mmCIF file of C-alpha atoms and ligand atoms in Angstrom:
data_model
loop_
_atom_site.group_PDB
_atom_site.id
_atom_site.type_symbol
_atom_site.label_atom_id
_atom_site.label_comp_id
_atom_site.label_asym_id
_atom_site.label_seq_id
_atom_site.Cartn_x
_atom_site.Cartn_y
_atom_site.Cartn_z
ATOM 1 C CA MET L 1 89.472 105.441 150.372
ATOM 2 C CA ASP L 2 89.688 107.556 153.564
ATOM 3 C CA GLN L 3 93.406 106.961 153.790
ATOM 4 C CA ALA L 4 93.831 107.832 150.109
ATOM 5 C CA VAL L 5 91.983 111.135 150.579
ATOM 6 C CA ARG L 6 94.068 111.960 153.661
ATOM 7 C CA PHE L 7 97.281 111.287 151.718
ATOM 8 C CA LEU L 8 96.030 113.443 148.841
ATOM 9 C CA ASP L 9 95.365 116.296 151.290
ATOM 10 C CA LEU L 10 98.855 115.919 152.760
ATOM 11 C CA LEU L 11 100.344 116.117 149.248
ATOM 12 C CA PHE L 12 98.341 119.296 148.515
ATOM 13 C CA ASP L 13 99.326 120.828 151.868
ATOM 14 C CA ALA L 14 103.007 120.078 151.206
ATOM 15 C CA GLY L 15 102.669 121.620 147.731
ATOM 16 C CA LEU L 16 103.895 118.406 146.068
ATOM 17 C CA LEU L 17 100.653 118.141 144.074
ATOM 18 C CA ILE L 18 98.612 121.169 143.026
ATOM 19 C CA GLN L 19 94.831 121.158 142.826
ATOM 20 C CA THR L 20 93.095 122.053 139.578
ATOM 21 C CA GLY L 21 89.496 121.486 140.676
ATOM 22 C CA VAL L 22 89.332 118.162 138.806
ATOM 23 C CA ASP L 23 89.906 114.858 140.605
ATOM 24 C CA GLY L 24 92.923 113.099 139.138
ATOM 25 C CA LEU L 25 94.274 116.187 137.323
ATOM 26 C CA TYR L 26 97.113 117.821 139.250
ATOM 27 C CA GLY L 27 100.086 120.078 138.930
ATOM 28 C CA ARG L 28 103.404 118.799 140.291
ATOM 29 C CA SER L 29 106.020 120.708 142.280
ATOM 30 C CA GLY L 30 109.699 120.833 141.381
ATOM 31 C CA ALA L 31 110.454 118.460 144.264
ATOM 32 C CA PHE L 32 107.915 115.938 142.970
ATOM 33 C CA GLU L 33 109.287 116.190 139.431
ATOM 34 C CA ASP L 34 112.848 115.791 140.645
ATOM 35 C CA VAL L 35 112.017 112.473 142.327
ATOM 36 C CA LEU L 36 109.946 111.307 139.339
ATOM 37 C CA ASN L 37 112.771 112.095 136.903
ATOM 38 C CA ARG L 38 115.241 110.219 139.090
ATOM 39 C CA VAL L 39 112.933 107.181 139.129
ATOM 40 C CA ASP L 40 112.742 107.454 135.332
ATOM 41 C CA ALA L 41 116.556 107.629 135.166
ATOM 42 C CA LEU L 42 116.790 104.574 137.419
ATOM 43 C CA ALA L 43 114.637 102.618 134.951
ATOM 44 C CA THR L 44 117.038 103.797 132.224
ATOM 45 C CA ARG L 45 120.010 102.481 134.220
ATOM 46 C CA TYR L 46 118.387 99.050 134.655
ATOM 47 C CA GLY L 47 117.758 98.797 130.899
ATOM 48 C CA ALA L 48 120.950 100.512 129.733
ATOM 49 C CA ASP L 49 122.752 97.454 128.351
ATOM 50 C CA ASP L 50 119.881 96.134 126.241
ATOM 51 C CA GLY L 51 120.247 98.430 123.234
ATOM 52 C CA ALA L 52 116.673 99.700 123.228
ATOM 53 C CA GLU L 53 115.703 102.251 120.610
ATOM 54 C CA THR L 54 114.362 105.357 122.336
ATOM 55 C CA LEU L 55 111.249 106.976 120.899
ATOM 56 C CA ARG L 56 109.081 109.728 122.394
ATOM 57 C CA PHE L 57 105.573 110.489 121.174
ATOM 58 C CA PRO L 58 103.382 113.389 122.301
ATOM 59 C CA PRO L 59 100.587 112.499 124.746
ATOM 60 C CA ALA L 60 98.129 112.131 121.867
ATOM 61 C CA MET L 61 97.865 109.784 118.931
ATOM 62 C CA SER L 62 96.073 109.406 115.634
ATOM 63 C CA ARG L 63 92.362 108.678 116.068
ATOM 64 C CA ARG L 64 92.557 106.291 113.100
ATOM 65 C CA ALA L 65 95.345 104.299 114.769
ATOM 66 C CA PHE L 66 93.443 104.344 118.044
ATOM 67 C CA GLU L 67 90.357 102.904 116.305
ATOM 68 C CA THR L 68 92.459 100.146 114.747
ATOM 69 C CA SER L 69 94.157 99.314 118.063
ATOM 70 C CA GLY L 70 90.972 97.801 119.537
ATOM 71 C CA TYR L 71 91.105 100.040 122.633
ATOM 72 C CA LEU L 72 87.441 101.012 122.253
ATOM 73 C CA LYS L 73 86.411 97.373 122.284
ATOM 74 C CA SER L 74 88.102 96.700 125.614
ATOM 75 C CA PHE L 75 88.205 100.041 127.483
ATOM 76 C CA PRO L 76 85.626 102.500 126.061
ATOM 77 C CA GLN L 77 85.115 103.876 129.591
ATOM 78 C CA LEU L 78 88.713 105.085 129.852
ATOM 79 C CA ALA L 79 89.206 106.670 126.427
ATOM 80 C CA GLY L 80 89.740 110.403 125.986
ATOM 81 C CA THR L 81 88.992 111.953 122.614
ATOM 82 C CA VAL L 82 89.916 115.467 121.522
ATOM 83 C CA HIS L 83 87.063 117.582 120.163
ATOM 84 C CA SER L 84 87.213 121.063 118.666
ATOM 85 C CA PHE L 85 85.040 123.882 117.446
ATOM 86 C CA CYS L 86 84.710 123.542 113.675
ATOM 87 C CA GLY L 87 81.771 125.877 112.999
ATOM 88 C CA ASN L 88 81.146 129.219 111.312
ATOM 89 C CA GLU L 89 80.463 132.619 112.843
ATOM 90 C CA ARG L 90 76.837 131.806 113.547
ATOM 91 C CA ASP L 91 77.920 128.662 115.391
ATOM 92 C CA HIS L 92 80.436 130.740 117.316
ATOM 93 C CA ALA L 93 77.722 133.185 118.385
ATOM 94 C CA ARG L 94 75.618 130.240 119.568
ATOM 95 C CA LEU L 95 78.563 128.838 121.506
ATOM 96 C CA LEU L 96 79.100 132.162 123.297
ATOM 97 C CA GLU L 97 75.378 132.424 124.027
ATOM 98 C CA CYS L 98 75.389 128.969 125.663
ATOM 99 C CA LEU L 99 78.544 129.808 127.587
ATOM 100 C CA GLY L 100 77.042 133.088 128.819
ATOM 101 C CA ALA L 101 73.810 131.386 129.886
ATOM 102 C CA GLY L 102 75.676 128.590 131.644
ATOM 103 C CA ASP L 103 74.167 126.066 129.191
ATOM 104 C CA ASP L 104 75.988 123.153 127.592
ATOM 105 C CA TRP L 105 78.248 124.632 124.904
ATOM 106 C CA THR L 106 79.963 121.342 124.032
ATOM 107 C CA SER L 107 77.288 119.830 121.775
ATOM 108 C CA GLY L 108 78.682 121.716 118.766
ATOM 109 C CA GLN L 109 82.177 120.337 119.267
ATOM 110 C CA GLN L 110 83.413 117.862 116.668
ATOM 111 C CA ALA L 111 85.815 114.963 116.978
ATOM 112 C CA THR L 112 89.292 115.801 115.666
ATOM 113 C CA ASP L 113 91.838 113.363 114.215
ATOM 114 C CA VAL L 114 93.495 113.211 117.622
ATOM 115 C CA VAL L 115 92.828 111.172 120.781
ATOM 116 C CA LEU L 116 94.742 111.110 124.049
ATOM 117 C CA THR L 117 97.313 108.333 124.441
ATOM 118 C CA PRO L 118 95.976 105.609 126.758
ATOM 119 C CA ALA L 119 99.290 103.751 127.266
ATOM 120 C CA ALA L 120 102.790 104.748 126.168
ATOM 121 C CA CYS L 121 103.112 101.790 123.781
ATOM 122 C CA TYR L 122 99.968 102.466 121.687
ATOM 123 C CA PRO L 123 101.569 104.907 119.200
ATOM 124 C CA LEU L 124 104.485 102.493 118.711
ATOM 125 C CA TYR L 125 102.725 99.586 116.980
ATOM 126 C CA PRO L 126 101.592 101.365 113.792
ATOM 127 C CA THR L 127 105.076 102.922 113.528
ATOM 128 C CA LEU L 128 106.680 99.513 113.875
ATOM 129 C CA ALA L 129 104.312 97.934 111.339
ATOM 130 C CA LYS L 130 105.275 100.546 108.727
ATOM 131 C CA ARG L 131 108.949 99.613 109.005
ATOM 132 C CA GLY L 132 108.348 96.115 107.630
ATOM 133 C CA PRO L 133 109.464 92.733 109.005
ATOM 134 C CA LEU L 134 111.455 92.618 112.243
ATOM 135 C CA PRO L 135 115.071 91.404 112.294
ATOM 136 C CA ASP L 136 115.611 87.836 113.562
ATOM 137 C CA ASP L 137 116.391 88.996 117.078
ATOM 138 C CA GLY L 138 113.304 91.229 117.163
ATOM 139 C CA LYS L 139 113.273 94.807 118.469
ATOM 140 C CA LEU L 140 113.300 96.601 121.801
ATOM 141 C CA PHE L 141 111.926 100.099 122.431
ATOM 142 C CA ASP L 142 112.149 102.605 125.246
ATOM 143 C CA LEU L 143 109.067 104.829 125.543
ATOM 144 C CA GLN L 144 107.652 107.391 127.906
ATOM 145 C CA SER L 145 104.468 109.395 127.647
ATOM 146 C CA TYR L 146 101.816 111.183 129.581
ATOM 147 C CA CYS L 147 98.774 108.914 129.334
ATOM 148 C CA PHE L 148 95.109 109.751 129.786
ATOM 149 C CA ARG L 149 92.491 107.554 131.398
ATOM 150 C CA HIS L 150 89.038 108.772 132.275
ATOM 151 C CA GLU L 151 88.979 107.455 135.818
ATOM 152 C CA PRO L 152 88.485 110.482 138.105
ATOM 153 C CA SER L 153 89.308 109.503 141.669
ATOM 154 C CA LEU L 154 90.304 110.942 145.027
ATOM 155 C CA ASP L 155 93.048 108.327 145.216
ATOM 156 C CA PRO L 156 96.243 110.245 144.389
ATOM 157 C CA ALA L 157 97.605 107.049 142.773
ATOM 158 C CA ARG L 158 94.736 107.014 140.272
ATOM 159 C CA MET L 159 95.231 110.069 138.094
ATOM 160 C CA GLN L 160 93.591 110.988 134.806
ATOM 161 C CA LEU L 161 96.897 112.176 133.336
ATOM 162 C CA PHE L 162 100.064 110.418 134.430
ATOM 163 C CA ARG L 163 103.389 109.307 132.976
ATOM 164 C CA MET L 164 104.122 105.786 131.914
ATOM 165 C CA ARG L 165 107.662 104.668 131.139
ATOM 166 C CA GLU L 166 107.782 101.507 129.083
ATOM 167 C CA TYR L 167 110.139 99.030 127.528
ATOM 168 C CA VAL L 168 108.445 97.155 124.696
ATOM 169 C CA ARG L 169 109.832 93.963 123.168
ATOM 170 C CA ALA L 170 108.673 92.624 119.815
ATOM 171 C CA GLY L 171 109.860 89.258 118.510
ATOM 172 C CA THR L 172 109.216 85.524 118.823
ATOM 173 C CA PRO L 173 107.191 84.215 121.800
ATOM 174 C CA GLU L 174 110.450 82.951 123.374
ATOM 175 C CA GLN L 175 112.166 86.343 122.975
ATOM 176 C CA VAL L 176 109.329 88.369 124.453
ATOM 177 C CA LEU L 177 108.719 85.940 127.344
ATOM 178 C CA ALA L 178 112.423 86.016 128.228
ATOM 179 C CA PHE L 179 112.206 89.841 128.223
ATOM 180 C CA ARG L 180 109.267 89.720 130.612
ATOM 181 C CA GLU L 181 111.082 87.305 132.967
ATOM 182 C CA THR L 182 114.129 89.566 133.000
ATOM 183 C CA TRP L 183 112.048 92.623 133.856
ATOM 184 C CA LEU L 184 110.062 90.832 136.568
ATOM 185 C CA LYS L 185 113.402 90.290 138.324
ATOM 186 C CA ARG L 186 114.810 93.739 137.520
ATOM 187 C CA GLY L 187 111.626 95.526 138.549
ATOM 188 C CA GLU L 188 111.682 93.768 141.893
ATOM 189 C CA ALA L 189 115.376 94.606 142.442
ATOM 190 C CA MET L 190 114.777 98.226 141.448
ATOM 191 C CA ILE L 191 111.838 98.790 143.823
ATOM 192 C CA ARG L 192 113.570 96.907 146.673
ATOM 193 C CA SER L 193 116.651 99.119 146.222
ATOM 194 C CA LEU L 194 114.385 102.086 146.971
ATOM 195 C CA GLY L 195 113.407 100.542 150.322
ATOM 196 C CA LEU L 196 109.796 99.946 149.321
ATOM 197 C CA PRO L 197 107.757 96.876 150.356
ATOM 198 C CA LEU L 198 106.324 94.982 147.397
ATOM 199 C CA THR L 199 104.442 91.955 146.187
ATOM 200 C CA ILE L 200 104.130 90.557 142.682
ATOM 201 C CA ASP L 201 100.825 89.122 141.585
ATOM 202 C CA ILE L 202 98.916 87.962 138.567
ATOM 203 C CA ALA L 203 96.502 90.670 137.345
ATOM 204 C CA ASN L 204 93.979 91.644 134.712
ATOM 205 C CA ASP L 205 93.092 94.784 132.812
ATOM 206 C CA PRO L 206 89.806 96.599 133.577
ATOM 207 C CA PHE L 207 87.955 95.271 130.502
ATOM 208 C CA PHE L 208 84.513 96.843 130.037
ATOM 209 C CA GLY L 209 81.166 95.150 130.576
ATOM 210 C CA ARG L 210 80.001 91.545 130.819
ATOM 211 C CA ALA L 211 82.162 90.295 127.949
ATOM 212 C CA GLY L 212 85.044 92.071 129.701
ATOM 213 C CA LYS L 213 84.669 89.799 132.742
ATOM 214 C CA ILE L 214 85.360 86.805 130.516
ATOM 215 C CA MET L 215 88.357 88.536 128.902
ATOM 216 C CA ALA L 216 89.717 89.439 132.337
ATOM 217 C CA SER L 217 89.493 85.873 133.618
ATOM 218 C CA GLY L 218 91.053 84.539 130.395
ATOM 219 C CA GLN L 219 93.940 86.982 130.853
ATOM 220 C CA ARG L 220 94.465 85.757 134.420
ATOM 221 C CA ASP L 221 94.154 82.061 133.542
ATOM 222 C CA GLN L 222 96.842 82.411 130.881
ATOM 223 C CA GLY L 223 99.123 84.486 133.151
ATOM 224 C CA LEU L 224 99.383 87.290 130.605
ATOM 225 C CA LYS L 225 99.638 90.185 133.092
ATOM 226 C CA PHE L 226 101.642 90.547 136.284
ATOM 227 C CA GLU L 227 101.819 93.569 138.533
ATOM 228 C CA LEU L 228 104.351 94.722 141.067
ATOM 229 C CA LEU L 229 102.319 96.196 143.897
ATOM 230 C CA VAL L 230 103.360 98.580 146.662
ATOM 231 C CA PRO L 231 101.043 99.579 149.509
ATOM 232 C CA ILE L 232 100.330 103.295 149.046
ATOM 233 C CA ASN L 233 96.876 103.682 150.579
ATOM 234 C CA SER L 234 96.373 100.401 152.374
ATOM 235 C CA ALA L 235 98.243 97.190 153.054
ATOM 236 C CA ALA L 236 95.152 95.191 152.087
ATOM 237 C CA GLU L 237 94.882 96.797 148.651
ATOM 238 C CA PRO L 238 98.360 97.635 147.405
ATOM 239 C CA THR L 239 98.755 99.702 144.227
ATOM 240 C CA ALA L 240 100.153 98.448 140.919
ATOM 241 C CA CYS L 241 103.357 100.430 140.307
ATOM 242 C CA LEU L 242 104.790 98.278 137.516
ATOM 243 C CA SER L 243 102.944 96.070 135.010
ATOM 244 C CA PHE L 244 104.394 93.238 132.957
ATOM 245 C CA ASN L 245 102.166 92.464 129.996
ATOM 246 C CA TYR L 246 102.410 89.701 127.414
ATOM 247 C CA HIS L 247 100.101 90.594 124.499
ATOM 248 C CA GLN L 248 100.804 87.353 122.603
ATOM 249 C CA ASP L 249 100.204 88.141 118.903
ATOM 250 C CA HIS L 250 97.385 90.648 119.588
ATOM 251 C CA PHE L 251 99.229 93.760 118.366
ATOM 252 C CA GLY L 252 101.190 91.765 115.791
ATOM 253 C CA LYS L 253 97.941 90.622 114.204
ATOM 254 C CA THR L 254 96.144 93.934 114.630
ATOM 255 C CA TRP L 255 98.919 95.876 112.890
ATOM 256 C CA GLY L 256 100.431 93.195 110.660
ATOM 257 C CA ILE L 257 103.819 93.157 112.415
ATOM 258 C CA ALA L 258 105.774 90.192 111.075
ATOM 259 C CA MET L 259 109.056 88.415 111.713
ATOM 260 C CA ALA L 260 111.546 87.966 108.850
ATOM 261 C CA ASP L 261 110.182 84.436 108.248
ATOM 262 C CA GLY L 262 106.631 85.767 107.929
ATOM 263 C CA ALA L 263 105.394 84.625 111.365
ATOM 264 C CA THR L 264 103.299 87.155 113.271
ATOM 265 C CA ALA L 265 105.366 89.007 115.879
ATOM 266 C CA HIS L 266 104.551 88.680 119.566
ATOM 267 C CA THR L 267 104.926 91.643 121.918
ATOM 268 C CA ALA L 268 105.335 92.301 125.626
ATOM 269 C CA CYS L 269 105.835 95.462 127.631
ATOM 270 C CA VAL L 270 106.927 96.490 131.082
ATOM 271 C CA GLY L 271 105.230 99.689 132.247
ATOM 272 C CA PHE L 272 106.468 101.850 135.118
ATOM 273 C CA GLY L 273 103.818 104.089 136.675
ATOM 274 C CA LEU L 274 106.178 107.020 137.351
ATOM 275 C CA GLU L 275 103.748 109.016 139.525
ATOM 276 C CA ARG L 276 102.798 105.877 141.474
ATOM 277 C CA ILE L 277 106.425 104.956 142.263
ATOM 278 C CA THR L 278 107.068 108.587 143.252
ATOM 279 C CA LEU L 279 103.982 108.607 145.494
ATOM 280 C CA ALA L 280 105.054 105.296 147.074
ATOM 281 C CA LEU L 281 108.406 106.913 147.952
ATOM 282 C CA PHE L 282 106.733 109.946 149.551
ATOM 283 C CA LYS L 283 104.333 107.659 151.409
ATOM 284 C CA HIS L 284 106.990 105.344 152.861
ATOM 285 C CA HIS L 285 109.897 107.734 153.353
ATOM 286 C CA GLY L 286 108.001 110.927 154.203
ATOM 287 C CA LEU L 287 107.248 114.187 152.413
ATOM 288 C CA ASP L 288 110.704 115.681 153.038
ATOM 289 C CA VAL L 289 113.202 114.100 150.641
ATOM 290 C CA GLU L 290 116.142 115.362 152.752
ATOM 291 C CA ALA L 291 114.986 113.063 155.548
ATOM 292 C CA TRP L 292 114.697 109.943 153.404
ATOM 293 C CA PRO L 293 116.738 106.854 154.385
ATOM 294 C CA THR L 294 120.296 106.999 153.068
ATOM 295 C CA PRO L 295 120.083 103.820 150.913
ATOM 296 C CA ALA L 296 117.112 105.157 148.943
ATOM 297 C CA ARG L 297 118.760 108.590 148.620
ATOM 298 C CA ASP L 298 121.975 106.989 147.415
ATOM 299 C CA VAL L 299 120.127 105.035 144.726
ATOM 300 C CA LEU L 300 118.311 108.121 143.417
ATOM 301 C CA TRP L 301 120.878 110.888 144.010
ATOM 302 C CA GLY L 302 124.112 108.854 144.170
HETATM 303 P P1 ATP T 401 95.071 99.607 137.484
HETATM 304 O O1 ATP T 401 94.743 98.115 137.523
HETATM 305 O O2 ATP T 401 95.601 100.126 138.796
HETATM 306 O O3 ATP T 401 93.968 100.440 136.907
HETATM 307 P P2 ATP T 401 96.330 99.065 134.978
HETATM 308 O O4 ATP T 401 96.444 97.582 135.097
HETATM 309 O O5 ATP T 401 95.216 99.589 134.157
HETATM 310 O O6 ATP T 401 96.305 99.733 136.447
HETATM 311 P P3 ATP T 401 98.444 99.384 133.079
HETATM 312 O O7 ATP T 401 97.479 99.586 131.980
HETATM 313 O O8 ATP T 401 99.162 98.094 133.143
HETATM 314 O O9 ATP T 401 97.699 99.656 134.463
HETATM 315 O O10 ATP T 401 99.433 100.622 133.129
HETATM 316 C C1 ATP T 401 100.831 100.529 133.406
HETATM 317 C C2 ATP T 401 101.178 101.251 134.687
HETATM 318 O O11 ATP T 401 100.691 102.594 134.649
HETATM 319 C C3 ATP T 401 100.547 100.642 135.926
HETATM 320 O O12 ATP T 401 101.352 99.607 136.460
HETATM 321 C C4 ATP T 401 100.498 101.826 136.872
HETATM 322 O O13 ATP T 401 101.704 101.935 137.596
HETATM 323 C C5 ATP T 401 100.345 103.011 135.967
HETATM 324 N N1 ATP T 401 98.945 103.504 135.977
HETATM 325 C C6 ATP T 401 97.866 102.916 135.413
HETATM 326 N N2 ATP T 401 96.766 103.653 135.624
HETATM 327 C C7 ATP T 401 97.155 104.739 136.343
HETATM 328 C C8 ATP T 401 96.479 105.880 136.870
HETATM 329 N N3 ATP T 401 95.171 106.069 136.692
HETATM 330 N N4 ATP T 401 97.208 106.802 137.539
HETATM 331 C C9 ATP T 401 98.539 106.642 137.720
HETATM 332 N N5 ATP T 401 99.224 105.588 137.258
HETATM 333 C C10 ATP T 401 98.552 104.638 136.571
HETATM 334 ZN ZN1 ZN T 402 102.410 98.694 126.919
#
C-alpha cells in the first residue's frame, strides 16, 4: 500500500487528481480527462465494426431494478443508496439543530427511488427485458457510466466513483462466449499497443460473507471471469484494468430476457476501467504526457 499512497501523492502534486477529503473520491484535471477520453475512444475503435447499439444511462438507477438485480445478495458492502430529506418543517428544524450541534443529522433521511449504478451494465438488463425476445443473432450494446462502489481506499486505482466502459453481448451461450474470446484478444492487443505490461488471469468477484467464498470459488472453477491486469502499484499484485465476465443465464433469468425460440438469453460483458487504464499510463510513461513514448502517443493522439 505504501507505493500506492506515494503514487496518489504524486498525482495530487501534479494536479492530475484533486483531493476532496474523501478517500477514493477525486476531481480530475483536464490532462487526466484528455487521456481517459482517448482511452475510451480507443475502445470505440476496437469495437467499431461490430454494430453495437450505444446507450448512456446516468450514474444512478432505479432502486426497484437494483433490488431485482440481486446485487444486494452478492455485494451489499459495495452498494450506494441515495437518501433524501422528506420531512416537514419541524423535521427540518431538528435537522438544523443536529447539524449545528455536530450531531448525526442523517437519521431522518429516507431512501429515495434511486441508487448509484454499481456497474455500467446494470441499468441495461431491465431495458432489454422490456423490449421482448432477442433477434436470432442476439444483441450487442456499448455502455459507459460513472459507477459507485463503497470501497474507500488510499490506492488511487480503487476509487469510489469511477468510469466503466462496457460492451455487453446478449444471445446464445455460443454467441456470448465467442464475444468474450474476441475481446480477450482485442483487450490484450489494445493494452499492448499502449506499451503497458500485462497478464491475463482467471478471477472472481468480491462476493460478501461466508456464502460469498463458495460463490467466488464456483466462479473461478467455471472460468466465468477473467481479468487483464497491469502493475500499477506493485508487480506482485497487478491491478485489474479490464474484466471479461460470462454471466451465463443469470441476468437472462433474473429479468426474463429470452431468445426468439423462448430459450433464456445468456450474457457476457467486457468492462474497461477507464481511470485504471489512465493511471497505468501515467505510472508507466510518466506524469508528463508530452514525454510519453512515441508509439503510445501515436495510438492515443495519432
Ligand atoms: P476488483 O477485483 O479490483 O475490485 P472487480 O472485479 O470488482 O475489480 P469489475 O466488477 O469486473 O471489477 O469491474 C470492471 C472494471 O472496472 C474492472 O476491471 C476495473 O478496471 C474497474 N474497477 C472496478 N472497481 C474499481 C474501482 N474501485 N476503482 C476504479 N476502477 C474499478
Ligand atoms: Zn457488466
